[in-house]
Amino acid sequence: MAPLYPLLFTIYFRLMFACLFEIGSSSNAVNKEAQSVERFVSVALLDLAYCFSPFIEESADNTLVLDLNGYELLFDSYRDIAAGIAARAAHAELKLNIAIANDPDTAILVARHIGGIVFVAPGEEEAQLTDLPTVVLDPALVKINSAKAIEIIETLSLWGINNCGQFAVLPEIGVIERLGQDGLRLQRLAKGTNNRALVPRKLKPKFEYSIQLEHHLKELEPLSFVLARLLNELCASLDAVALATNELYLYLKLEKEKEYTKTLNLPSPTRESRTFIKLLLLALETDPPEEPITEVHIGCNPTRPRVTQYGLFQPLAPEPDKLEMTLARIGNLVGKGNIGAAELLDTHRPDAFSVRHFAVRSRRKGSKKRLINKQPLIGFRRFRPLLQAEVQTLNGRPLRITAHDSLRKLSGRIVNLAGPWRTTGDWWSGDNWSRDEWDVSIKDSSGSETLYRIFHERSSDKWYVEGVYD
Amino acid sequence: MTDEYVELHARSAFSFLEGACVPEELVSACLRMDSSAMALLDRDGVYSAARFHMAAKKCGLRAHIGAELTVDFGTAGNPIHVSVPLLVKTRKGYQNLCRLITLIKMRVPKNTPCAATPDELAEYAEGLICLTGDRRGPLAHALHSSTWHESLHNPLIRRRDADPIVLVEWLLETFGRGNVYAELQRHLIREEEWRNQATVDIASKLKVSLLATNGACYSTRDQRQVLDVFTCLRNHVRLDEAGRLLARNSERNFKTPAVMKKLFADLPQAIANTIELSSCLTFALDDLGYEFPRYPVDNSHTMDSFLRKQTYEGARGRYDGRIGRPSYERALEQIDRELALITKLKLAGYFLIVWDIVEFCRKQGILVQGRGSAANSAVCYSLGITAVDPVGMELLFERFLSEERGEWPDIDLDLPSGDRRERVIQYVYETYGKAGAAMTANVITYRGRSAVREVGKVMDFDEPTLAKLSSLVSGWEWKDPNYKAEHQFRDAGLDLNSPRISKFLELYKLVQDLPRHLGQHSGGLVVCQGQLDSVVPLEPASMPGRVVIQWDKEDCADMGIVKVDLLGLGMMAVLEDSLELIRDAYGENVELAHIPYDDAEVYAGLQKADTIGLFQVESRAQMSCLPRMRPVKFYDLVVQVAIIRPGPIVGNMVNPYIRRRMGRETPDPLHPLLEPVLKRTLGIPLFQEQLLRIAMTCAGFTGGEAEELRRALGFKRSVQRMKEIEIKLRTGMERTGITGKTQDMIVQSISSFALYGFPESHAASFALIAYASAYLKCHYLAAFTAAILNNQPMGFYSPFTLVKDAQRHGLKVLPVDVTRSDWPCTIEKVDNALCLRLGLNYVKGLRELAGQAIVRERTAGPFLGIQNLSYRVPELRKNEVRALASVGALNHIGDASSSTGFSHRRDALWKAEHASREAGELYRELPEDGHQSPLNRMTLDERINADLRGTGITVGRHPIAHHRAELDDLNVIRAVDLARVADGSYVRVAGWVIVRQRPGTAKGFMFISMEDETGVSNAIVTPDMFDRNRITITQNPFLLIEGILQNQDGVVSIRARRIQALEFHVGTSVSHDFH
């Protein structure tokens, strides 16, 4: 009779791993670049995995590997563990392939490409993988770059080696001599003898907090206490990992299945919960939710905190947080789109500008421009809103003009004029324009002459006074 | 026309992305606006000057030439590029402008910004008028410069780029008072008016004349949109983000004198000066001063006498009284007539120079043959320029040269393509100097795909939409006339009701045929006595060592600039290589001039349409015609080459000719007078010479008038001109008594045919090459096949088809083998039989450098193994060794019987992989380990696939042969057996698709040729059938086609009723598709 000890060692002291591969789960929602860094694994699959083992590796998209070491003591056999996982998965409506093997990579390959529930007994890895085509050998598992792996697979194909079994029987030295260490690693993967250590998943810091309210909130004041609590937790999380945020989002669930969202963008990152609360409350005052609130969620995009070095001779700018709050308050009064800094647009379209969110910017070295312009300048005061006019013309040239509104009035004979200055543009869009401008000198009843700029909008055949020259 | 205002600063689309209409449109606008003259100033060139001149000449307008020259007024490291408008006043001025442009263009690579220095401008200023320019001109720059207003008061600041006064003074000094004008433009822009006021002040201070221009960049206002699109393309931005790069308004159109007068009502002198200046610009392109180079002769000769001497000497050799050839005396009569005309037209130099090029080729052993209308000349034949005897063939000399035509004769020389042609081009450069010879340009215009891509990009359409849209631009030669741009846009899923998409469509149509960039013509070479750069500016081509002129070949012809076309012809290279291989392998010295033209075996092959690989007669259409034509003599081949052309096909002349040829119809010359003219072609006019003779015989045209008729009916038909010619033709015919229906038939036959007609001389030149190729294939198959394989790509068929055809003719083809193969394919003697050995050039991925190194190293001793090969040929890269091993080229390396020998490709691959890894100095010399590899042999399918992937050829059995049993089960008939099946039978054929063709003349029908192990079968697919099976037909390498067999007069084809793909596992295609 064979001694019992080696048999026991083989059965009980080998590490075993289970691979869970979720079928049909899509990672499309995740940005492609992010995929290469962060694997896509569904929350349900993660929850399921944590029910069975605290050591979990996110090996690839939809793929988790569990360290089952010690679990054989709780279950009768590894097959029972697999059955247990399958039962849970069925309960959670997850479609899984499950493979248990002594080698984590063998478990992954089997789970991905064989399917169902498979238990690979120690020593049977090579036999289990033998029919798998070589193209399924995942280079990432053995840390080979994909271009190199493709080259190796192509060489194997030229050799007539198309499945793992054929690859496995090639002499190791011959493989090293021809395909190098990368070839050997890939061959070991094909044999099921890679035997690497698992890289367990680390828990990530949380930047989302929420609360379900027992009593629905109708007022902002009680909401401020809830927000304060959540924001304190959020800012503490940020503080713990030395991060801040410049983008905070609030999601409120309302009665009657309605939703309310608000995003705060700050000019510079911070983790001051008081600032956030004030800004959020200001935003909510301007645009309050229509229904009582049932749930509150708060989250943020973490980023590095602001680092500022003040110069000795640099004038002090207002604190960005305070400035933001002031701007928010003014925005509440004048309307959000009406506050900021005007910025000219790069176009021939007259008076084209946009309102940029106001932010204090430090002046860079060398950006000083010469403000001296020795050419004579003439000031121009633009009428806002434009003043519509009635213009008498002769051969297309203005002769006499009358225009007035509640504030301004002008009327008279045009004694001098220059023009027309024609601009047309954006012909490819529905928002095209075409107008003729004239600089006209008008003599009023008192006999004094004033220089105005008027224009004729050719599409509507209307005349306007655009402004007056100083 | 009124003389109230002349536009002296217009720009066309030949300013490449800085103008939006062609010069002809500007000329039309000029006519519409009642203007008598115009000046065209393109950016750094006179690209459109010839077209502008010709268009203006036709309408009686005066075309002033000029250019906007980029000048750098900055300092080193701080360039200030401004645009100086220059108008040509005299011929000297034109020459200076051309030289100046050449100077700046030639010192930088193609498509690199270039600029003249002020000193260079001063050096070449004579004969030119300078304008102070528009917003990009020197004066505008100086006015906008930050210091200009200071400099008015501060004499210390006196830089010409910063001080407008200094600048204008400098211009006056450089060009001379009276040759500088202060330019004013009014496009209703405020800043421009400010500049105008300043310009008027400066002009009045310095007493410079004012000149009003509109800087027209397009003829109509809507073309401003095209200019905006071009601006975006130039600046690589989208319309939405172009901002102030775009035009401020649409005022740069061509304006009427009345509008201009109104615009400049306050400055009438500026308008009046345009008339005055226009009258001073005396230069026109008629006065180009071009002179073809003189051929150097010694003192005892003039060029004429030397030409006569050379011609007579040549004629003695050509017309030696041998059977079938005209006598020397008879030829002399024609030669003297030609020489007299050549002397009268002062063309002796031209003939001698072409003769000199031909002599150079002969001395260098480069095969050369003149083609085109030059073959109508007995002088050219005697000088050895052409190989067709025009006296014996009674060809019409007037087609080549006539006194009335007043243009240079056209001699095209066919040369072997590749390096040998390049050697001849470089010889011409060396002989006439870099500035004395250049290639003609080829203007690339916006067409279907490029227009879609570039306009779409500017309008910010996404890449998949543009890809889909451009994929719908027909790639086949056949263009459905009903498939318009609107259909194309709709099929791409674009909604034409959307304003943005309809704008895209509008712009797409507007940019069609506008010039995009300048390319290089494939062979047109212009030479000039003296300096070519004083006739037309030269610029570097993208190809190193090449220089290109700014005009295309049509412009050169219009301007009377003679060009010699040095055309690369793949078949010439094949013939030349074949002759060399025959000398080496067969030990025979064959000369093309002496091959017999009555070889029965050659004609037997032609009659059977056994013409794969032959010149001109290998196409599907030719093959279907040959068994009916049954050529028995050389002239039949001349007809054969000419008849399968768009002209005869469109003119419905092919079938009547074939019926007459087969005796099913009586030849009927349209009129008894035409009997001698049309006798040789059985009453059907096939050649341009016949058209000329018809006009001469029936309507009493002179040779020159007849040639004029041919040109009027040519590609650029003008309705007006055609009407005039038709009236003349009918009047002439009335005089000779040809009236009524006969007259109508003759007119109809002339006008329908002339568009695509083929010159008989040209057909004869091609027929010579076609016959030579047939002769060599028939008698020297190994040499011909090796040569044609060495000159791929060319012709209709892939190397695979050529090899299989040669194998069916009994040639043994040996695979690539590093122990035997040279770089090109060669001939080997095996068991006293000549076999073809595939060259290393057929191993895909193997560089010539490495291949040649293998051959070189092999001479030092045989390779002892793959490791030894890798060590001795360090040029070999890892993937190259692998490529060699996978096609079996390393199977025979070393001694197969020894422990280092290999028996199969996988062994070689196993070893090759080891050998190509760097072993280091210590192990390099170690013998290879003798163990066999653990790998299995390749299966048959794997070997075929490896051959096709690695070389495109397999020398073993045809891939279809391996599936014959399956095909037999499907009742598929072999290609060779089809000829025995009765006409009208329902048959199934299958094979590897070797050609897919949808000719422009076939009304949408598609022709598919498929190959099996026995030969080629042909199928005809109707347009409907093609539309239903488009993907199956175009995407699958193997097809099974069933349908009705047409077996008539030895021509066999299947009218497809059902088409399906065959799933044979060969991972590559060998088809040549004609788009």
PDB file of N, CA and C in Angstrom, chain B residues 58-59 708-727 751 755:
ATOM      1  N   LYS B  58      -9.279  82.953 -78.146  1.00  0.00           N
ATOM      2  CA  LYS B  58     -10.468  82.522 -78.887  1.00  0.00           C
ATOM      3  C   LYS B  58     -11.553  83.592 -78.869  1.00  0.00           C
ATOM      4  N   CYS B  59     -11.606  84.361 -77.787  1.00  0.00           N
ATOM      5  CA  CYS B  59     -12.679  85.352 -77.660  1.00  0.00           C
ATOM      6  C   CYS B  59     -12.214  86.744 -78.072  1.00  0.00           C
ATOM      7  N   GLU B 708      -7.208  69.017 -89.260  1.00  0.00           N
ATOM      8  CA  GLU B 708      -8.000  69.994 -88.507  1.00  0.00           C
ATOM      9  C   GLU B 708      -9.371  69.409 -88.161  1.00  0.00           C
ATOM     10  N   LEU B 709      -9.941  68.695 -89.111  1.00  0.00           N
ATOM     11  CA  LEU B 709     -11.235  68.036 -88.906  1.00  0.00           C
ATOM     12  C   LEU B 709     -11.131  67.007 -87.781  1.00  0.00           C
ATOM     13  N   ARG B 710     -10.055  66.240 -87.822  1.00  0.00           N
ATOM     14  CA  ARG B 710      -9.872  65.216 -86.790  1.00  0.00           C
ATOM     15  C   ARG B 710      -9.769  65.853 -85.401  1.00  0.00           C
ATOM     16  N   ARG B 711      -9.041  66.935 -85.340  1.00  0.00           N
ATOM     17  CA  ARG B 711      -8.871  67.607 -84.044  1.00  0.00           C
ATOM     18  C   ARG B 711     -10.186  68.226 -83.569  1.00  0.00           C
ATOM     19  N   ALA B 712     -10.955  68.741 -84.532  1.00  0.00           N
ATOM     20  CA  ALA B 712     -12.241  69.353 -84.159  1.00  0.00           C
ATOM     21  C   ALA B 712     -13.176  68.310 -83.574  1.00  0.00           C
ATOM     22  N   LEU B 713     -13.036  67.087 -84.052  1.00  0.00           N
ATOM     23  CA  LEU B 713     -13.908  66.019 -83.566  1.00  0.00           C
ATOM     24  C   LEU B 713     -13.295  65.272 -82.387  1.00  0.00           C
ATOM     25  N   GLY B 714     -12.182  65.752 -81.951  1.00  0.00           N
ATOM     26  CA  GLY B 714     -11.451  65.047 -80.887  1.00  0.00           C
ATOM     27  C   GLY B 714     -12.096  65.222 -79.524  1.00  0.00           C
ATOM     28  N   PHE B 715     -11.287  65.101 -78.494  1.00  0.00           N
ATOM     29  CA  PHE B 715     -11.815  65.047 -77.131  1.00  0.00           C
ATOM     30  C   PHE B 715     -12.529  66.333 -76.712  1.00  0.00           C
ATOM     31  N   LYS B 716     -11.912  67.467 -77.066  1.00  0.00           N
ATOM     32  CA  LYS B 716     -12.516  68.722 -76.609  1.00  0.00           C
ATOM     33  C   LYS B 716     -13.429  69.265 -77.705  1.00  0.00           C
ATOM     34  N   ARG B 717     -14.558  68.647 -77.891  1.00  0.00           N
ATOM     35  CA  ARG B 717     -15.450  69.051 -78.971  1.00  0.00           C
ATOM     36  C   ARG B 717     -16.132  70.376 -78.671  1.00  0.00           C
ATOM     37  N   SER B 718     -16.155  71.199 -79.692  1.00  0.00           N
ATOM     38  CA  SER B 718     -16.918  72.433 -79.543  1.00  0.00           C
ATOM     39  C   SER B 718     -18.051  72.356 -80.564  1.00  0.00           C
ATOM     40  N   VAL B 719     -19.275  72.574 -80.094  1.00  0.00           N
ATOM     41  CA  VAL B 719     -20.445  72.423 -80.968  1.00  0.00           C
ATOM     42  C   VAL B 719     -20.326  73.364 -82.166  1.00  0.00           C
ATOM     43  N   GLN B 720     -19.907  74.588 -81.870  1.00  0.00           N
ATOM     44  CA  GLN B 720     -19.783  75.589 -82.922  1.00  0.00           C
ATOM     45  C   GLN B 720     -18.779  75.143 -83.990  1.00  0.00           C
ATOM     46  N   ARG B 721     -17.632  74.665 -83.493  1.00  0.00           N
ATOM     47  CA  ARG B 721     -16.562  74.271 -84.412  1.00  0.00           C
ATOM     48  C   ARG B 721     -17.006  73.060 -85.238  1.00  0.00           C
ATOM     49  N   MET B 722     -17.694  72.137 -84.592  1.00  0.00           N
ATOM     50  CA  MET B 722     -18.157  70.946 -85.306  1.00  0.00           C
ATOM     51  C   MET B 722     -19.120  71.314 -86.420  1.00  0.00           C
ATOM     52  N   LYS B 723     -19.985  72.287 -86.103  1.00  0.00           N
ATOM     53  CA  LYS B 723     -20.966  72.725 -87.121  1.00  0.00           C
ATOM     54  C   LYS B 723     -20.248  73.310 -88.330  1.00  0.00           C
ATOM     55  N   GLU B 724     -19.263  74.146 -88.030  1.00  0.00           N
ATOM     56  CA  GLU B 724     -18.517  74.787 -89.133  1.00  0.00           C
ATOM     57  C   GLU B 724     -17.861  73.730 -90.013  1.00  0.00           C
ATOM     58  N   ILE B 725     -17.219  72.750 -89.337  1.00  0.00           N
ATOM     59  CA  ILE B 725     -16.498  71.717 -90.077  1.00  0.00           C
ATOM     60  C   ILE B 725     -17.484  70.862 -90.886  1.00  0.00           C
ATOM     61  N   GLU B 726     -18.639  70.578 -90.291  1.00  0.00           N
ATOM     62  CA  GLU B 726     -19.615  69.740 -90.978  1.00  0.00           C
ATOM     63  C   GLU B 726     -20.107  70.429 -92.250  1.00  0.00           C
ATOM     64  N   ILE B 727     -20.327  71.742 -92.120  1.00  0.00           N
ATOM     65  CA  ILE B 727     -20.776  72.502 -93.307  1.00  0.00           C
ATOM     66  C   ILE B 727     -19.714  72.400 -94.401  1.00  0.00           C
ATOM     67  N   SER B 751     -18.163  61.407 -87.695  1.00  0.00           N
ATOM     68  CA  SER B 751     -18.312  62.064 -86.387  1.00  0.00           C
ATOM     69  C   SER B 751     -18.419  61.062 -85.247  1.00  0.00           C
ATOM     70  N   LEU B 755     -14.008  60.365 -82.297  1.00  0.00           N
ATOM     71  CA  LEU B 755     -13.723  60.613 -80.877  1.00  0.00           C
ATOM     72  C   LEU B 755     -12.670  59.662 -80.327  1.00  0.00           C
TER      73      LEU B 755
END
